[in-house]
Every structure is written in structure tokens, then in C-alpha cells.
Coordinates of N, CA, C and O in Angstrom, one line a residue:
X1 N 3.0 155.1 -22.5 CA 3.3 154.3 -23.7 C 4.5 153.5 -23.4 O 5.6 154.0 -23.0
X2 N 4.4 152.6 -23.5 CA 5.6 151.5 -23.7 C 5.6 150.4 -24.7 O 4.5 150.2 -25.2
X3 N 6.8 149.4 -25.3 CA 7.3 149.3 -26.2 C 6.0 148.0 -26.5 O 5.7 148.0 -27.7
X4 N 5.1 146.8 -25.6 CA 3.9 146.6 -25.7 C 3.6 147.0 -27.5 O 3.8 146.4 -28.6
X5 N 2.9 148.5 -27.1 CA 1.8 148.9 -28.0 C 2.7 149.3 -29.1 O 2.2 149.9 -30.0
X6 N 4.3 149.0 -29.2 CA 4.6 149.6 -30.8 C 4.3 148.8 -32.2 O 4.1 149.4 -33.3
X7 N 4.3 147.7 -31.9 CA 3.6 146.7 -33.1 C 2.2 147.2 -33.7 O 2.0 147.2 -34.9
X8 N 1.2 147.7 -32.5 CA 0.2 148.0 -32.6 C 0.0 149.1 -33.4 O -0.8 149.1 -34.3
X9 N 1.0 150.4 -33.0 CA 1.1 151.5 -33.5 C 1.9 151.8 -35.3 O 1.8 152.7 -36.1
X10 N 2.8 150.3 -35.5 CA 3.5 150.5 -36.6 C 3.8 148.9 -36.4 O 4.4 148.3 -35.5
X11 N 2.9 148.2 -37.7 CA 3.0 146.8 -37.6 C 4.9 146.4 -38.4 O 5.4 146.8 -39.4
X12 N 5.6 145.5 -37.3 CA 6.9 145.2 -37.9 C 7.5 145.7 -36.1 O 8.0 144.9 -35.3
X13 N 7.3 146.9 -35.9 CA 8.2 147.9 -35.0 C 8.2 146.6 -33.1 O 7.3 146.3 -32.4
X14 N 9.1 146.3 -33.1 CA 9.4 146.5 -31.7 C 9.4 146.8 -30.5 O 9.3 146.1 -29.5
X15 N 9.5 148.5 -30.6 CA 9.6 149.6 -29.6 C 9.4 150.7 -30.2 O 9.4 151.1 -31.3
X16 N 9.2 151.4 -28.9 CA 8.6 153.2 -29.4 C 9.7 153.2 -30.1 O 9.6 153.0 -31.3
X17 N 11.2 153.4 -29.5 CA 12.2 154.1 -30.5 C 12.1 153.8 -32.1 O 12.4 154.6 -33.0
X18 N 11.7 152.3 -32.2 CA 11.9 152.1 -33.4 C 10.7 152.9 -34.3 O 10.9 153.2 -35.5
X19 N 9.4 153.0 -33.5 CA 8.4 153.7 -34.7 C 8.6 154.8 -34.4 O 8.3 155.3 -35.5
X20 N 9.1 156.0 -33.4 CA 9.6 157.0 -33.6 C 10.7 156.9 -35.1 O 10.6 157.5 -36.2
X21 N 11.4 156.3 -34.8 CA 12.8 156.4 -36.0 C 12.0 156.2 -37.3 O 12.3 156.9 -38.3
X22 N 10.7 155.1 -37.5 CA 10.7 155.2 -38.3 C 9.6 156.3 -39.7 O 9.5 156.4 -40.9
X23 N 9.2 156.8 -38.3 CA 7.6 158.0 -38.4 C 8.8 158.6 -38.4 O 9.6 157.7 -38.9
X24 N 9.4 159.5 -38.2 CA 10.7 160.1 -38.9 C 11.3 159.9 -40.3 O 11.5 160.7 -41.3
X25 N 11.4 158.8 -40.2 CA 12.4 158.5 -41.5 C 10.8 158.7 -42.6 O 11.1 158.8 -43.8
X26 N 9.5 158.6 -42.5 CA 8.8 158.8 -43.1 C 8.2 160.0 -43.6 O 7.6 160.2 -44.6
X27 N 8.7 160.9 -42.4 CA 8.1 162.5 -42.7 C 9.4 163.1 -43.7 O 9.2 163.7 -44.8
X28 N 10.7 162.9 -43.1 CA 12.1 163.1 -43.7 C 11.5 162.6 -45.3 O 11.3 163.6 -46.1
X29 N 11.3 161.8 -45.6 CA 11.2 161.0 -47.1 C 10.0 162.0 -48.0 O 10.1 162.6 -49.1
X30 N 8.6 161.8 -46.6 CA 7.5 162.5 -47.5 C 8.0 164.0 -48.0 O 7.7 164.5 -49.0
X31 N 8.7 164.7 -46.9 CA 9.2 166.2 -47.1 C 10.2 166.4 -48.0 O 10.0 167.4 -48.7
X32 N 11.3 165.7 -48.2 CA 12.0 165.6 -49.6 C 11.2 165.9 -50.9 O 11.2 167.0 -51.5
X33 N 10.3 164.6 -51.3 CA 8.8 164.2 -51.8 C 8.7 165.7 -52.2 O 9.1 166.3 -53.2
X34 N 8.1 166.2 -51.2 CA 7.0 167.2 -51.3 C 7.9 168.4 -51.8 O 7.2 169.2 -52.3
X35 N 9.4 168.7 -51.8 CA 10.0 169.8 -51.9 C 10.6 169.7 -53.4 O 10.6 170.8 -54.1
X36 N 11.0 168.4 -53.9 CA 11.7 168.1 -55.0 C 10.4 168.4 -56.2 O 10.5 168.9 -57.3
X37 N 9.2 167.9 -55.7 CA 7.7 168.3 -56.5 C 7.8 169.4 -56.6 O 7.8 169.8 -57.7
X38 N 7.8 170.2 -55.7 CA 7.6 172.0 -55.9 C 8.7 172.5 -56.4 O 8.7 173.5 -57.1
X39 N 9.7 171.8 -56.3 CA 10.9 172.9 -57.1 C 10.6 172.3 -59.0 O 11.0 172.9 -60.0
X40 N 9.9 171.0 -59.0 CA 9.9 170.8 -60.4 C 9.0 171.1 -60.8 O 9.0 170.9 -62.0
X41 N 7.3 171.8 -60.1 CA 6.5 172.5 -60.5 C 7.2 173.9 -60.9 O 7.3 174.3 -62.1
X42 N 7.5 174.5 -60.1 CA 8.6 176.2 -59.8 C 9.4 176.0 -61.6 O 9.0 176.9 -62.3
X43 N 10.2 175.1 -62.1 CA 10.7 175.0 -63.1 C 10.0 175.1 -63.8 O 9.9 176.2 -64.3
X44 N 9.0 174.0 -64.2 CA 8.2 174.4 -65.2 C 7.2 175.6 -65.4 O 6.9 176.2 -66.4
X45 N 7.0 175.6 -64.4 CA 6.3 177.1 -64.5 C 7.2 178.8 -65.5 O 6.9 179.6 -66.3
X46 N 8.2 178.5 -64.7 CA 9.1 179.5 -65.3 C 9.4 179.3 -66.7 O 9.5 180.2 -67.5
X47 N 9.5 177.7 -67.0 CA 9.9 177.6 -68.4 C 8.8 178.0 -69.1 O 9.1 178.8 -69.9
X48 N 7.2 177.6 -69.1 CA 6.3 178.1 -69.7 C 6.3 179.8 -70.0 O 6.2 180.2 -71.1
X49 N 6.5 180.9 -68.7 CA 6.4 181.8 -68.6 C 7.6 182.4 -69.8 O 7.5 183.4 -70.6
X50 N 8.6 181.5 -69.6 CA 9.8 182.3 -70.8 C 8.6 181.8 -72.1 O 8.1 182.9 -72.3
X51 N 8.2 181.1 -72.7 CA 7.8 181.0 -74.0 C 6.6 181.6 -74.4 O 5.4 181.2 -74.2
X52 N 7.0 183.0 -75.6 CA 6.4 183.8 -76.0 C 5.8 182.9 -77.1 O 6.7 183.0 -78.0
X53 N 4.8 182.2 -77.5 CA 4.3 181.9 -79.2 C 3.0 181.7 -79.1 O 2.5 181.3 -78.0
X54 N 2.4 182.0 -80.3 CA 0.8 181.7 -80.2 C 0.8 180.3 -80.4 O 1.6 179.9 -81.1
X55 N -0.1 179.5 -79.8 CA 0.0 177.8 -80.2 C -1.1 177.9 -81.4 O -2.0 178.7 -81.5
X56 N -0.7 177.0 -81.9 CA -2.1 176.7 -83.2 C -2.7 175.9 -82.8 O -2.3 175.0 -82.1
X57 N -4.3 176.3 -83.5 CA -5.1 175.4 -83.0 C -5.1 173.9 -82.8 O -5.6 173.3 -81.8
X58 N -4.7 173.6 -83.7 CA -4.3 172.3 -84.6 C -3.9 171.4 -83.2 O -4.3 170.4 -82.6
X59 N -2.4 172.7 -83.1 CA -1.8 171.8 -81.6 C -2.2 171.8 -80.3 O -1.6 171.2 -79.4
X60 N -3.3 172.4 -80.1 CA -4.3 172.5 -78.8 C -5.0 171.4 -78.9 O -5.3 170.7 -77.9
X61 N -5.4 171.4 -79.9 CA -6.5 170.8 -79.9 C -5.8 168.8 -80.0 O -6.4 167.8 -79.9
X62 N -4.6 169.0 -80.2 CA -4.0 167.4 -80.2 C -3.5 167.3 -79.1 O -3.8 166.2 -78.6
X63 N -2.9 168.0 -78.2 CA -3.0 167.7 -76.9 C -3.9 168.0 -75.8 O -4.0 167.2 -74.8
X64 N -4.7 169.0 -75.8 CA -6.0 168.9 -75.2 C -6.7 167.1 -75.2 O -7.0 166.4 -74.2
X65 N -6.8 166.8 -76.4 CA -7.1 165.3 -76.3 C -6.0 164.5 -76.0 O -6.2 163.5 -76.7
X66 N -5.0 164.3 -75.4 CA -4.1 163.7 -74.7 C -4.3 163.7 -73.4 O -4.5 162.7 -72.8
X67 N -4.2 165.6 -72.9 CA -4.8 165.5 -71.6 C -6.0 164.9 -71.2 O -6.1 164.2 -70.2
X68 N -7.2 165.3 -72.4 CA -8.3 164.3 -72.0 C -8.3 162.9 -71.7 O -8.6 162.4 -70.6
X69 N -8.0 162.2 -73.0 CA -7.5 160.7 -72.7 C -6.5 160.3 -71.5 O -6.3 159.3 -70.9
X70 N -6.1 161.2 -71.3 CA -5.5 160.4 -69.9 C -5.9 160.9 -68.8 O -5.1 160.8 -67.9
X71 N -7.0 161.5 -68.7 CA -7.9 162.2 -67.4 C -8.9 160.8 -67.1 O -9.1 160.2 -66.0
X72 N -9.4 160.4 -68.7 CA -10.1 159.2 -68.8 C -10.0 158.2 -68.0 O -10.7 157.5 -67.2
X73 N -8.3 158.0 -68.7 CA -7.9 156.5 -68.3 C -7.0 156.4 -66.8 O -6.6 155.4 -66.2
X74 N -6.7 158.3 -66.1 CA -6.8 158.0 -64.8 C -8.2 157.7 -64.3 O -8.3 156.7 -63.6
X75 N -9.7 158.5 -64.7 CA -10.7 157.9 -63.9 C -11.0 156.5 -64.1 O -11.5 155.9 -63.2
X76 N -10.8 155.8 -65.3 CA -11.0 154.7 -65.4 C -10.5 153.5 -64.5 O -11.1 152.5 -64.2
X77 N -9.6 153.8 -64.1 CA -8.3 153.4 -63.5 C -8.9 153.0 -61.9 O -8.7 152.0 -61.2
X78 N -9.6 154.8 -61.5 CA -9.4 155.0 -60.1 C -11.4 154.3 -59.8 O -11.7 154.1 -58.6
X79 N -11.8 154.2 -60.3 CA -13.2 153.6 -60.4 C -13.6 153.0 -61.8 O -13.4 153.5 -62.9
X80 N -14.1 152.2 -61.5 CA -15.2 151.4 -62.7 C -16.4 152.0 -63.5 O -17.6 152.1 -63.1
X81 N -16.1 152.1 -64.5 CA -17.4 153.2 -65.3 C -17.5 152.3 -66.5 O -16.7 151.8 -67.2
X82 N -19.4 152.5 -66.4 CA -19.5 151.4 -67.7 C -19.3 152.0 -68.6 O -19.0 153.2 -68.6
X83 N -19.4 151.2 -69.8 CA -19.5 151.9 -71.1 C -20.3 152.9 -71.6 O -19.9 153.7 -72.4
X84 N -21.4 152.7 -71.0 CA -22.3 154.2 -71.2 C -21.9 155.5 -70.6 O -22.0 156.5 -71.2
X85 N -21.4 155.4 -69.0 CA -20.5 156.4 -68.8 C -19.1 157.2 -69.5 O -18.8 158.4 -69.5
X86 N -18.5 155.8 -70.4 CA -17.5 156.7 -70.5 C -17.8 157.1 -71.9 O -17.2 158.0 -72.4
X87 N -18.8 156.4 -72.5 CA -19.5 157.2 -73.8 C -20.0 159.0 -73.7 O -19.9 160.1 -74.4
X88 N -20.4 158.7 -72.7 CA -21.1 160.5 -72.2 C -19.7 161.0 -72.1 O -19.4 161.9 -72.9
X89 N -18.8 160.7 -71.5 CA -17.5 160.9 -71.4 C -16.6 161.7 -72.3 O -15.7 162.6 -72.2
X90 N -17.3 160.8 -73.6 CA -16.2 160.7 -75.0 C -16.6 161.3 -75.4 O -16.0 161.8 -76.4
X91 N -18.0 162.0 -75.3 CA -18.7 162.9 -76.2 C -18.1 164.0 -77.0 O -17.3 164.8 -76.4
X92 N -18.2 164.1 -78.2 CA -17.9 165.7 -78.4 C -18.1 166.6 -77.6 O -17.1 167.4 -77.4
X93 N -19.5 166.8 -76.9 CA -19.8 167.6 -76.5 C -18.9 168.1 -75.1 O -18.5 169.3 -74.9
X94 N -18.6 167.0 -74.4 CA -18.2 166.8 -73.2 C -16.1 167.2 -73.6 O -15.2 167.7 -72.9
X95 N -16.2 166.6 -74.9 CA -14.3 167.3 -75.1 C -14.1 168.2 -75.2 O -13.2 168.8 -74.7
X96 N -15.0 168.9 -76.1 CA -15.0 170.4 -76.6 C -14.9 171.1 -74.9 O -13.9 171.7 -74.5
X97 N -16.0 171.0 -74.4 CA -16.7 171.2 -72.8 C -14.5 171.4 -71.8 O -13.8 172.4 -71.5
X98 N -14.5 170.5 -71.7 CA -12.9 170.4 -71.1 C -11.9 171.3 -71.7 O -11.1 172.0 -71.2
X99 N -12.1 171.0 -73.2 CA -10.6 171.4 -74.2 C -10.7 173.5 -73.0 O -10.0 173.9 -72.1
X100 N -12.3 174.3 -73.8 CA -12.3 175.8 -73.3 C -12.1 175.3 -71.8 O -11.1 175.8 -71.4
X101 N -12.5 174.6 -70.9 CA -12.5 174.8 -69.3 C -10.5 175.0 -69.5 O -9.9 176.0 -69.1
X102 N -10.1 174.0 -70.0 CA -8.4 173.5 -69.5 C -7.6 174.4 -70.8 O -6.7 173.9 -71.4
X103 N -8.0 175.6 -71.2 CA -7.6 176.1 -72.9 C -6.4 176.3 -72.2 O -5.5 175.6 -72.4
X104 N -6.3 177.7 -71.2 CA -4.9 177.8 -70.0 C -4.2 177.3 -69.6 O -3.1 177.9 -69.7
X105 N -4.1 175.9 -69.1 CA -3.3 174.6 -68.7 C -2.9 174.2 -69.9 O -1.7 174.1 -70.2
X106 N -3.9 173.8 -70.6 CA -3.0 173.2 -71.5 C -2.3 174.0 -72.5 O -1.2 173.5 -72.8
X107 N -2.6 175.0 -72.9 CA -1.7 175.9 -73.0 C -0.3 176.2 -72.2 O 0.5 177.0 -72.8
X108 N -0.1 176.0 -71.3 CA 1.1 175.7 -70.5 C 1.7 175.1 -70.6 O 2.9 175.2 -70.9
X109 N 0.5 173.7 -70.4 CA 2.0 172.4 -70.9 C 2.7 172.3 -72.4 O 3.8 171.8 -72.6
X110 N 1.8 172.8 -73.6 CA 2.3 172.9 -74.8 C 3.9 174.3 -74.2 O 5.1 174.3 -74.3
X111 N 3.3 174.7 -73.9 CA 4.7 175.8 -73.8 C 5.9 175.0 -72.8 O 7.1 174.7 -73.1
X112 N 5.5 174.8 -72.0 CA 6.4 173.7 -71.1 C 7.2 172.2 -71.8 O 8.2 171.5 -71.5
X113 N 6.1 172.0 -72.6 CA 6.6 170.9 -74.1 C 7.9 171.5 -74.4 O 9.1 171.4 -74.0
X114 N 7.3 172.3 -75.2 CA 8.6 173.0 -76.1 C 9.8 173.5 -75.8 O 10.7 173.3 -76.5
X115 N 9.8 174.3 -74.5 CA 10.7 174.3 -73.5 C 11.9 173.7 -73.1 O 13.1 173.9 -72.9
X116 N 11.0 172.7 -72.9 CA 11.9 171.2 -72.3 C 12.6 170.8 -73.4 O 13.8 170.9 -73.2
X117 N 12.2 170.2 -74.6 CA 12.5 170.0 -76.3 C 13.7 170.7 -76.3 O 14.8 170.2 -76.1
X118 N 13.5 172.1 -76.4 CA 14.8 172.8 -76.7 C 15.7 172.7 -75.8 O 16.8 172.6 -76.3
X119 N 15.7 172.7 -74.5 CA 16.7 172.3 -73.8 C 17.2 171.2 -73.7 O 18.2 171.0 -73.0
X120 N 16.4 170.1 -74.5 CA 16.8 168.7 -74.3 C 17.9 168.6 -75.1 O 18.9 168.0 -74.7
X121 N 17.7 169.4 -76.7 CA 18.4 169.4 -77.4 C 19.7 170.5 -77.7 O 20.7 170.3 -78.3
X122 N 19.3 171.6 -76.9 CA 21.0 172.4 -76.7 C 21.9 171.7 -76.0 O 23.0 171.6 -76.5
X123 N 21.6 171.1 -74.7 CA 22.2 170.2 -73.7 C 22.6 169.1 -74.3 O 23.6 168.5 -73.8
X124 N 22.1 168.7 -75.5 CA 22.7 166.9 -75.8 C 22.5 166.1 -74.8 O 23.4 165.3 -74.5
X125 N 21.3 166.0 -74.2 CA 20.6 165.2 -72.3 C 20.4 163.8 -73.8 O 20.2 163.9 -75.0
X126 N 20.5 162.8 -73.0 CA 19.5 162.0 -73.5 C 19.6 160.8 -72.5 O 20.3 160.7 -71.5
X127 N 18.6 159.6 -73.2 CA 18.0 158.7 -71.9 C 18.2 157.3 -72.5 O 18.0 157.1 -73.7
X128 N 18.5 156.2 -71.7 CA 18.8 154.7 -72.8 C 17.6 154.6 -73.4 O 16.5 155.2 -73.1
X129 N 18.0 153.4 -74.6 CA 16.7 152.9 -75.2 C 16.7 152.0 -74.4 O 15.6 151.4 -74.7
X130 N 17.1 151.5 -73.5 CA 16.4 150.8 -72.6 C 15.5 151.2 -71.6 O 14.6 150.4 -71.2
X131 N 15.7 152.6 -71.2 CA 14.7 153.3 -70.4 C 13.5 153.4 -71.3 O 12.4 153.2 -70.8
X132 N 13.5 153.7 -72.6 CA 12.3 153.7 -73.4 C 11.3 152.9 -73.4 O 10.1 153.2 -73.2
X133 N 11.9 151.8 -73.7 CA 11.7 150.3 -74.3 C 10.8 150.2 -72.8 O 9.5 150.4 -72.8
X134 N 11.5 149.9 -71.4 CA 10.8 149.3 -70.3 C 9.4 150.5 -70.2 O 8.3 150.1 -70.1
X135 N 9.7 152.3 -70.3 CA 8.9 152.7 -69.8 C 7.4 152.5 -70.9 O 6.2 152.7 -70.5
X136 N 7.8 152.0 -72.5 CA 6.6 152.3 -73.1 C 5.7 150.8 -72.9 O 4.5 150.8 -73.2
X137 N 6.6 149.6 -72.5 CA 6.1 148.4 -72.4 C 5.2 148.4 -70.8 O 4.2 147.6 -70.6
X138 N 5.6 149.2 -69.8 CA 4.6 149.3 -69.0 C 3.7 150.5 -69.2 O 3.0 150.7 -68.2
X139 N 3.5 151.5 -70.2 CA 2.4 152.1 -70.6 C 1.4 151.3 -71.3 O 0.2 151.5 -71.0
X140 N 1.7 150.3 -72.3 CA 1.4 149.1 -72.6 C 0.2 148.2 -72.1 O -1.0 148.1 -72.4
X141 N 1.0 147.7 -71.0 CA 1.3 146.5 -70.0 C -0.7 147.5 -69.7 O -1.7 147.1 -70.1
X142 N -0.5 149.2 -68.9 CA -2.0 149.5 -68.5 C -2.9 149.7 -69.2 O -4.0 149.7 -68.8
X143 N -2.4 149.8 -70.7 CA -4.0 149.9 -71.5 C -4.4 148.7 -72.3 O -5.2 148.7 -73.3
X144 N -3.5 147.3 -71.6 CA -4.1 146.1 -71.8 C -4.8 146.4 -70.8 O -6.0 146.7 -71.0
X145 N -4.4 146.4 -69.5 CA -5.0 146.1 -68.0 C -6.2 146.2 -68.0 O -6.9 145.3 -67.8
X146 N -6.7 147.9 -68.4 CA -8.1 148.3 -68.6 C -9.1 148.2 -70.0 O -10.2 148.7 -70.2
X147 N -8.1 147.2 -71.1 CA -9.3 146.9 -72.2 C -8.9 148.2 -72.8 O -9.8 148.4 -73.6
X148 N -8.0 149.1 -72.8 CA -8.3 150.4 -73.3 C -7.6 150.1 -75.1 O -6.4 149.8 -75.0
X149 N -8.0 150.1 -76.1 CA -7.0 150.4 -77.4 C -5.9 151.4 -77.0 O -6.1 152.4 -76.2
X150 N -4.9 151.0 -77.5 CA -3.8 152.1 -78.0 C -3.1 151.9 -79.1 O -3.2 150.9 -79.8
X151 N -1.8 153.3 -79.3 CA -1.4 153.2 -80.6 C 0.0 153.3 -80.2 O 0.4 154.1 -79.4
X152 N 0.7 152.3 -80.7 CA 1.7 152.1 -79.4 C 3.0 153.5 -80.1 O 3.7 154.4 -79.6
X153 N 2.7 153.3 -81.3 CA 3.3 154.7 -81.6 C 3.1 156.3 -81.2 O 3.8 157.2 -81.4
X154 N 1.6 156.2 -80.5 CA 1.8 157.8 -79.6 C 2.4 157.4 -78.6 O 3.0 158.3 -77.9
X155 N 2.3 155.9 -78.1 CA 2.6 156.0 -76.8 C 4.2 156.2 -76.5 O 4.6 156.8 -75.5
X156 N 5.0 155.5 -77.6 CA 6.5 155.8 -77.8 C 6.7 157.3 -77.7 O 7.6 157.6 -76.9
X157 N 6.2 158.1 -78.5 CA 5.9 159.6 -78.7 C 5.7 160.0 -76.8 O 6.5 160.6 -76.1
X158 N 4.8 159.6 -76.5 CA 4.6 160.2 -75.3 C 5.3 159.8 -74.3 O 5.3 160.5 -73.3
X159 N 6.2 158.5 -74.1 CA 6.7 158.2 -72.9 C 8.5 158.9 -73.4 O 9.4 159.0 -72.7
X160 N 8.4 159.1 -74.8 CA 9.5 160.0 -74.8 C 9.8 160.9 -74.2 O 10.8 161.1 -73.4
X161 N 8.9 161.9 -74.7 CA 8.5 163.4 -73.9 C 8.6 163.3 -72.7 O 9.3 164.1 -72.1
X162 N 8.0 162.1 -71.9 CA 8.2 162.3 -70.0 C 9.5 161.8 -70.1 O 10.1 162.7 -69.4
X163 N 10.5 161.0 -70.4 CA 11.5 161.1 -70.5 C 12.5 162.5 -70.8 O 13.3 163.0 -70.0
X164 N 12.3 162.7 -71.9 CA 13.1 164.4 -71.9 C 12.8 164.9 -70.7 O 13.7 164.8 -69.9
X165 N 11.7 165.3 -70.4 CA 11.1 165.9 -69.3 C 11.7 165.8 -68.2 O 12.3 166.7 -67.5
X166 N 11.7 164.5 -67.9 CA 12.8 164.1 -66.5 C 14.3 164.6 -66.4 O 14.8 165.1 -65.4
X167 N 14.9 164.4 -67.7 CA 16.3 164.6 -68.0 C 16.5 166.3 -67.6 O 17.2 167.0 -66.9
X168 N 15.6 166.5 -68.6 CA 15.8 168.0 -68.7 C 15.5 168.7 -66.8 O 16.3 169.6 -66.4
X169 N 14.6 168.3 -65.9 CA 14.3 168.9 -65.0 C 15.7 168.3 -63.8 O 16.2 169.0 -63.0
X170 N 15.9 167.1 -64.0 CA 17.3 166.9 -63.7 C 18.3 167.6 -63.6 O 18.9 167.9 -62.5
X171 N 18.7 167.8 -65.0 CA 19.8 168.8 -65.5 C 19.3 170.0 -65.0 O 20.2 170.6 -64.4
X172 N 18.1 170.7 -65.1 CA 18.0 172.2 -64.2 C 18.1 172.4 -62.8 O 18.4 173.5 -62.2
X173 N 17.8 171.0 -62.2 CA 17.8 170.7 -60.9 C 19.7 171.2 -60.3 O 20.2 171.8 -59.4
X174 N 20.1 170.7 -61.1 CA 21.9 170.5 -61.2 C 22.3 171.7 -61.7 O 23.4 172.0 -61.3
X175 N 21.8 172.5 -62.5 CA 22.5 173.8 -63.2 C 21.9 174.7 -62.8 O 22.7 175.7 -63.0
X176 N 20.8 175.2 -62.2 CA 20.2 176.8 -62.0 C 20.4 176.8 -61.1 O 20.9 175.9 -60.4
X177 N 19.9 178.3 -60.5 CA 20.0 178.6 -59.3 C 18.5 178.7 -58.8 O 17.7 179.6 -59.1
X178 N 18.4 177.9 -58.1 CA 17.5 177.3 -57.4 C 17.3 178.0 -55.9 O 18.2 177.6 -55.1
X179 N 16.4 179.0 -55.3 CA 16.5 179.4 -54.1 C 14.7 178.9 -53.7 O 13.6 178.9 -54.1
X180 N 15.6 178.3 -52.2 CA 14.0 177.7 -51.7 C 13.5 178.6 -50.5 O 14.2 178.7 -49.4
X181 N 12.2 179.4 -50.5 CA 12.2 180.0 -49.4 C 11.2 179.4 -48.5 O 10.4 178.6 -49.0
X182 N 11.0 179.8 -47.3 CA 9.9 178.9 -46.6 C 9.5 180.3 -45.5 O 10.1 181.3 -45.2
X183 N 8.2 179.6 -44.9 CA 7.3 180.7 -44.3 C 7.8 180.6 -42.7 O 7.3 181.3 -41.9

């Protein structure tokens, strides 16, 4: 190998050294990535497990279709489906079909909702209305993109929550005791 084939190997690069350094500096980045994800899965996990309550139906059944709709408008997103597809899609039959498959999960994240909520609010965490404002205008911005209706008031409602969410796993990031073990 010589410095020739490094353009070839990493379009931009120079020389081996440089696509070594920079296949490095990419594994370094993805492995952070990958570790900062599992400790903020690891969090939520635990926070669900602390919360003892029965959820009501009512509230299952309102975010069950949240997660649904946005299972949608990821597949919509990641492939083209006509209208007839995502009709079969929308079915009763096919939400109901999801809500019992995902009753578990979503049951988690309701508990991991609330979780977060309360800690958002013992802590006094909060986030600009500027961060709102930009994040709900590009939630926006994609269910023009795909033709999809929305109600921009769930959508305020929901890009709040991923905001708490962030804050909150922030702040646990910063205050718990966090041990990472590896194999």
C-alpha cells in the first residue's frame, strides 16, 4: 500500500496516514455514538423499572397510536407506499393488531414518559423556546414533505416531551452514578 491508492480508499485523503487518522477518528466518534446510546437506553430502562402504576387504557391506547403514527411516517419516509397500502396500514384492524403486539413497549415508554416528567420537574431542567420553536418547525417542515396532515398542537406536545427527555437524560448523565462494564 502506498499513499497512490489513499484517495481511492477515502475520497479527500492524501496518504495512508491521513485515512488511517481518519478511519480512526471515525471508529473513536462511532464508539462514543454507540456507548452514549446504551447508557441512555440503560437510563431509561431503569427509570421505567422504578415506576410502579397501572396505565389506563385510555392512555395506552393514545400513545400506542403515536407510536403507530410514527412507525407509519418512518415507513413512509424510508419507502413509497401508495395510498392503498397505507390504507391496509391504517386499518383498525392492523392498529388494534400492533397496539396487543407492542402492549409491553409501549407500556414502557408511558412509564419512561412519566419518569422523565417528574424529574424534569423536581430538577427545574428546562429548554429555550427557541429550541421548541426550531424543533417543532422542522417536525412540521416533514409532514409537509410527505403530504402527511398534522396537528401542530400534538406536535408542540410531542417535540416537548423529546425535549424534557433530552434534558432530563443529560442531567442523569451528569448526576448518577453511572458504571460501564465491558466484556
Amino acid at each position: 500500500m502506498n499513499d497512490a491508492i489513499a484517495d481511492k480508499l477515502l475520497p479527500g485523503c492524501t496518504n495512508i496516514k491521513q485515512v488511517k487518522e481518519s478511519l480512526l477518528e471515525s471508529c473513536i466518534e462511532l464508539e462514543k455514538t454507540a456507548k452514549n446510546q446504551a447508557t441512555d437506553n440503560a437510563i431509561l430502562d431503569q427509570l421505567q423499572k422504578m415506576i410502579q402504576v397501572e396505565i389506563p387504557e385510555s392512555l395506552f391506547e393514545e400513545h400506542g397510536m403515536q407510536v403507530y403514527g410514527d412507525k407509519l411516517l418512518q415507513i413512509q419516509s424510508n419507502m413509497k407506499l401508495s395510498e392503498e397500502q397505507i390504507e391496509a396500514l391504517s386499518s383498525p384492524k392492523a392498529v388494534k393488531e400492533f397496539l396487543e403486539y407492542e402492549r409491553g413497549n409501549i407500556e414502557n415508554i408511558i412509564k419512561q414518559s412519566l419518569a422523565v416528567a417528574d424529574i424534569f420537574k423536581r430538577e427545574n431542567l428546562q429548554f429555550s423556546t427557541d429550541e421548541l420553536v426550531k424543533e417543532v418547525e422542522n417536525s412540521i417542515a416533514e409532514f409537509k414533505k410527505h403530504n402527511q396532515e398534522y396537528d401542530e398542537e400534538s406536535i408542540q406536545a410531542q417535540v416537548q416531551e423529546i425535549l424534557e427527555g433530552a434534558k432530563v437524560l443529560e442531567w442523569l448523565r451528569e448526576h448518577a452514578d453511572i458504571q460501564y462494564v465491558t466484556n
